[in-house]
Coordinates of C-alpha atoms in Angstrom, one line a residue:
M4 CA -19.2 -4.4 14.8
D5 CA -16.9 -1.3 14.8
K6 CA -15.7 0.3 11.6
Y7 CA -12.2 -1.1 12.0
Q8 CA -13.4 -4.6 12.1
T9 CA -15.7 -3.8 9.1
L10 CA -12.6 -2.6 7.2
K11 CA -10.7 -5.7 8.1
D12 CA -13.5 -7.9 6.9
I13 CA -13.8 -6.0 3.6
L14 CA -10.1 -6.3 2.9
D15 CA -10.1 -10.0 3.8
N16 CA -13.0 -10.7 1.4
S17 CA -12.1 -8.5 -1.5
K18 CA -11.0 -10.0 -4.9
L19 CA -9.2 -6.9 -6.2
I20 CA -8.1 -4.1 -3.8
V21 CA -6.6 -0.8 -5.1
F22 CA -4.9 1.5 -2.6
F23 CA -4.9 5.1 -4.0
T24 CA -2.2 6.8 -1.9
G25 CA -1.1 10.4 -1.5
A26 CA 1.4 12.3 0.6
G27 CA -0.4 11.5 3.9
I28 CA 0.7 7.9 3.8
S29 CA 4.4 9.0 3.9
T30 CA 4.2 11.7 6.6
P31 CA 4.8 9.1 9.3
S32 CA 8.1 8.4 7.4
N33 CA 9.0 12.1 8.0
I34 CA 8.3 13.2 4.5
P35 CA 6.2 16.4 4.6
D36 CA 2.9 16.6 2.8
F37 CA 1.8 19.4 0.6
R38 CA -1.5 20.9 1.7
S39 CA -1.7 20.6 5.5
S40 CA -1.0 23.6 7.7
N41 CA 2.6 22.4 8.1
G42 CA 2.9 21.2 4.5
L43 CA 5.2 22.2 1.7
Y44 CA 2.7 24.6 0.1
S45 CA 2.3 26.6 3.3
E46 CA 6.0 27.6 3.0
K47 CA 7.6 30.3 1.0
Y48 CA 10.9 29.6 -0.7
G49 CA 12.4 33.1 -1.1
Q50 CA 9.7 35.1 -2.8
L51 CA 8.4 32.1 -4.7
K52 CA 5.7 29.6 -4.1
P53 CA 6.7 25.9 -4.3
E54 CA 4.0 25.3 -7.0
T55 CA 5.9 27.8 -9.2
I56 CA 9.3 26.2 -8.6
I57 CA 8.2 22.6 -9.4
S58 CA 6.8 23.6 -12.8
H59 CA 8.2 22.7 -16.2
D60 CA 8.8 26.3 -17.2
F61 CA 10.7 27.1 -14.0
F62 CA 12.8 23.9 -14.5
I63 CA 13.8 25.1 -18.0
Q64 CA 14.4 28.7 -17.1
N65 CA 15.8 28.5 -13.6
T66 CA 17.3 25.0 -13.5
E67 CA 19.8 25.7 -10.7
E68 CA 17.2 27.2 -8.4
F69 CA 14.9 24.3 -9.2
Y70 CA 17.5 21.8 -8.1
N71 CA 18.3 23.7 -4.9
F72 CA 14.6 23.4 -4.0
Y73 CA 14.2 19.9 -5.3
F74 CA 17.0 18.4 -3.3
D75 CA 16.2 20.4 -0.2
K76 CA 12.4 19.8 -0.1
M77 CA 11.4 16.9 -2.3
V78 CA 14.1 14.2 -2.0
Y79 CA 14.4 12.2 1.2
P80 CA 16.8 9.3 0.5
K81 CA 17.0 8.3 4.2
A82 CA 13.2 7.9 4.5
L83 CA 12.0 4.3 5.2
P84 CA 8.6 2.7 4.6
N85 CA 6.3 2.9 7.6
L86 CA 3.7 0.5 9.0
A87 CA 1.1 1.5 6.3
H88 CA 3.5 0.8 3.4
N89 CA 4.4 -2.5 5.0
F90 CA 0.8 -3.5 5.6
I91 CA -0.1 -3.0 1.9
A92 CA 3.0 -4.9 0.7
D93 CA 2.2 -7.8 3.1
L94 CA -1.4 -7.9 1.9
E95 CA -0.2 -8.1 -1.7
K96 CA 1.5 -11.4 -0.9
K97 CA -1.9 -12.9 0.0
Q98 CA -4.4 -11.1 -2.2
N99 CA -4.8 -9.3 -5.5
V100 CA -3.6 -5.8 -4.6
Y101 CA -2.5 -2.8 -6.6
V102 CA -1.2 0.6 -5.5
V103 CA -1.9 3.7 -7.5
T104 CA 0.2 6.4 -5.9
Q105 CA 0.6 10.2 -6.3
N106 CA 3.9 9.9 -4.4
I107 CA 7.4 10.1 -5.8
D108 CA 9.2 8.7 -2.8
G109 CA 9.4 5.1 -3.8
L110 CA 8.4 3.8 -0.4
H111 CA 5.8 1.4 -1.6
Q112 CA 8.4 -0.5 -3.7
M113 CA 10.9 -0.3 -0.8
A114 CA 8.3 -2.0 1.4
G115 CA 8.0 -4.8 -1.1
S116 CA 4.9 -3.8 -3.2
K117 CA 5.2 -5.0 -6.8
N118 CA 2.0 -3.8 -8.4
V119 CA 2.7 -0.1 -8.1
I120 CA 1.5 2.6 -10.6
E121 CA 3.4 5.9 -10.0
L122 CA 1.3 8.6 -11.5
H123 CA 3.8 11.4 -10.8
G124 CA 7.0 9.5 -11.3
S125 CA 9.9 8.8 -8.9
V126 CA 12.9 10.7 -7.5
Y127 CA 14.8 7.4 -7.9
R128 CA 14.6 7.7 -11.8
N129 CA 16.4 10.4 -13.7
Y130 CA 17.3 10.8 -17.4
C131 CA 19.2 13.1 -19.7
V132 CA 16.9 15.4 -21.6
N133 CA 19.2 15.1 -24.7
C134 CA 20.3 11.5 -25.0
H135 CA 17.8 10.0 -22.5
K136 CA 20.5 8.0 -20.7
F137 CA 19.1 6.7 -17.4
Y138 CA 20.5 7.8 -14.0
S139 CA 19.6 6.6 -10.5
L140 CA 19.3 9.0 -7.6
N141 CA 22.8 7.9 -6.4
D142 CA 24.2 8.6 -9.9
V143 CA 22.8 12.1 -9.8
V144 CA 24.3 12.7 -6.4
K145 CA 27.7 11.5 -7.6
L146 CA 27.5 13.8 -10.6
G147 CA 27.7 16.7 -8.2
G148 CA 27.4 20.4 -9.1
S149 CA 24.5 22.6 -8.8
I150 CA 22.9 21.1 -12.0
P151 CA 23.4 17.4 -12.8
I152 CA 25.0 17.2 -16.3
C153 CA 25.1 14.0 -18.4
P154 CA 28.8 13.0 -18.9
S155 CA 27.9 11.3 -22.2
C156 CA 26.4 14.3 -24.0
G157 CA 26.5 17.4 -21.8
G158 CA 22.7 17.5 -21.5
I159 CA 20.8 18.3 -18.3
V160 CA 19.7 15.4 -16.2
K161 CA 16.0 15.7 -15.2
P162 CA 14.1 13.8 -12.5
D163 CA 11.5 11.4 -13.9
V164 CA 8.9 13.4 -12.0
V165 CA 5.8 15.0 -13.5
L166 CA 6.0 18.7 -12.9
Y167 CA 3.3 21.2 -13.2
E168 CA 2.5 21.9 -16.9
E169 CA 3.6 18.4 -17.8
Q170 CA 1.3 15.5 -18.9
L171 CA 1.0 12.2 -17.0
D172 CA 2.3 9.1 -18.7
E173 CA -0.4 7.7 -21.0
D174 CA 0.3 4.1 -20.0
N175 CA 0.1 5.0 -16.3
I176 CA -3.2 6.6 -16.9
K177 CA -4.6 3.6 -18.7
N178 CA -3.3 1.2 -16.1
A179 CA -4.6 3.2 -13.2
I180 CA -8.1 3.6 -14.7
N181 CA -8.1 -0.1 -15.6
V182 CA -7.3 -1.4 -12.1
I183 CA -9.6 1.1 -10.4
S184 CA -12.5 0.3 -12.6
N185 CA -12.1 -3.4 -12.0
A186 CA -11.6 -3.3 -8.3
D187 CA -14.3 -4.3 -5.8
T188 CA -12.5 -2.3 -3.1
L189 CA -10.8 1.1 -3.4
V190 CA -9.0 2.5 -0.4
V191 CA -7.9 6.1 -0.6
I192 CA -5.1 6.9 1.9
G193 CA -3.5 10.2 2.6
S194 CA -4.8 12.1 -0.4
S195 CA -6.8 15.3 -0.4
L196 CA -8.2 14.3 -3.8
V197 CA -7.8 17.8 -5.2
V198 CA -4.8 17.2 -7.6
Y199 CA -6.1 16.6 -11.1
P200 CA -6.1 14.6 -13.3
A201 CA -5.1 12.0 -10.7
A202 CA -8.0 12.6 -8.4
S203 CA -10.5 12.2 -11.2
F204 CA -9.6 8.5 -11.5
I205 CA -11.7 7.8 -8.4
R206 CA -14.7 8.4 -10.6
Y207 CA -14.0 5.2 -12.6
F208 CA -14.5 3.1 -9.5
R209 CA -17.6 0.9 -9.9
G210 CA -17.0 -1.6 -7.1
K211 CA -18.6 -2.2 -3.8
H212 CA -16.4 -0.6 -1.1
L213 CA -15.0 2.9 -1.3
I214 CA -13.0 3.8 1.8
C215 CA -11.1 7.0 2.7
V216 CA -8.4 7.3 5.3
N217 CA -7.3 11.0 5.5
R218 CA -6.9 13.4 8.3
D219 CA -9.0 16.1 6.6
S220 CA -12.3 15.7 4.8
T221 CA -12.4 15.2 1.0
Q222 CA -15.0 15.8 -1.7
Y223 CA -15.6 12.1 -1.9
D224 CA -16.3 11.4 1.8
S225 CA -20.1 11.4 1.3
F226 CA -19.7 8.6 -1.3
C227 CA -17.6 6.4 1.0
E228 CA -18.8 3.4 2.9
L229 CA -16.1 4.1 5.6
V230 CA -14.3 7.3 6.4
F231 CA -11.4 7.6 8.9
H232 CA -10.3 11.1 9.7
E233 CA -7.2 10.0 11.5
N234 CA -3.5 9.0 11.1
V235 CA -3.2 6.0 8.8
I236 CA -0.8 4.3 11.3
D237 CA -3.6 4.4 13.9
V238 CA -6.0 2.7 11.5
V239 CA -3.5 0.0 10.4
N240 CA -2.7 -0.8 14.1
K241 CA -6.4 -1.5 14.7
I242 CA -6.9 -3.9 11.7
K243 CA -3.6 -5.7 11.2

């Protein structure tokens, strides 16, 4: 039996599956990842590194420059779910499936997944830092200007995205740890597992089957039952 059939059998017979997803699941949807040779972090934006720009301090001190970068490099409103997103959403209709994602692109929900925990937030949610009024991505685009300003109070509208120097939402942390610790199968897709604290949640897994689908090796490969160093679309095509 080859490892693709083994993966299919594992998924078919699992009681609770958690997919832990990173940027690599969305690259087939033409959203760049962060750490590959062609990823966002390999670029320079003027004289600044992207990690500097997408930090809390930079957002506060250089809001206009933050938004120039944010809309240019981090928001992809025309992106659509790919085969991998759709596969997970379809599986959820038949089995107990959760997604814990590091992504902010909303593609899992767009594909139809309901049980999604977004560790780092979403570009589709925004809020005024003063009055906390909610704004969709379309609302923010309609506001126009180099910095989105709340018409109600004049406050700056901030993406509901966890920036460097910011804490993850406590409820998301608890929910992610809960589903991972109770899963019998954990499938890591498209994550280098180097972004903390999110990557540390893998340590809470106590189930039977740990599987990794990522083009590059990760620190958890030696603990996995199955490892696929290939494009997630190729893997899904062989098990669907």
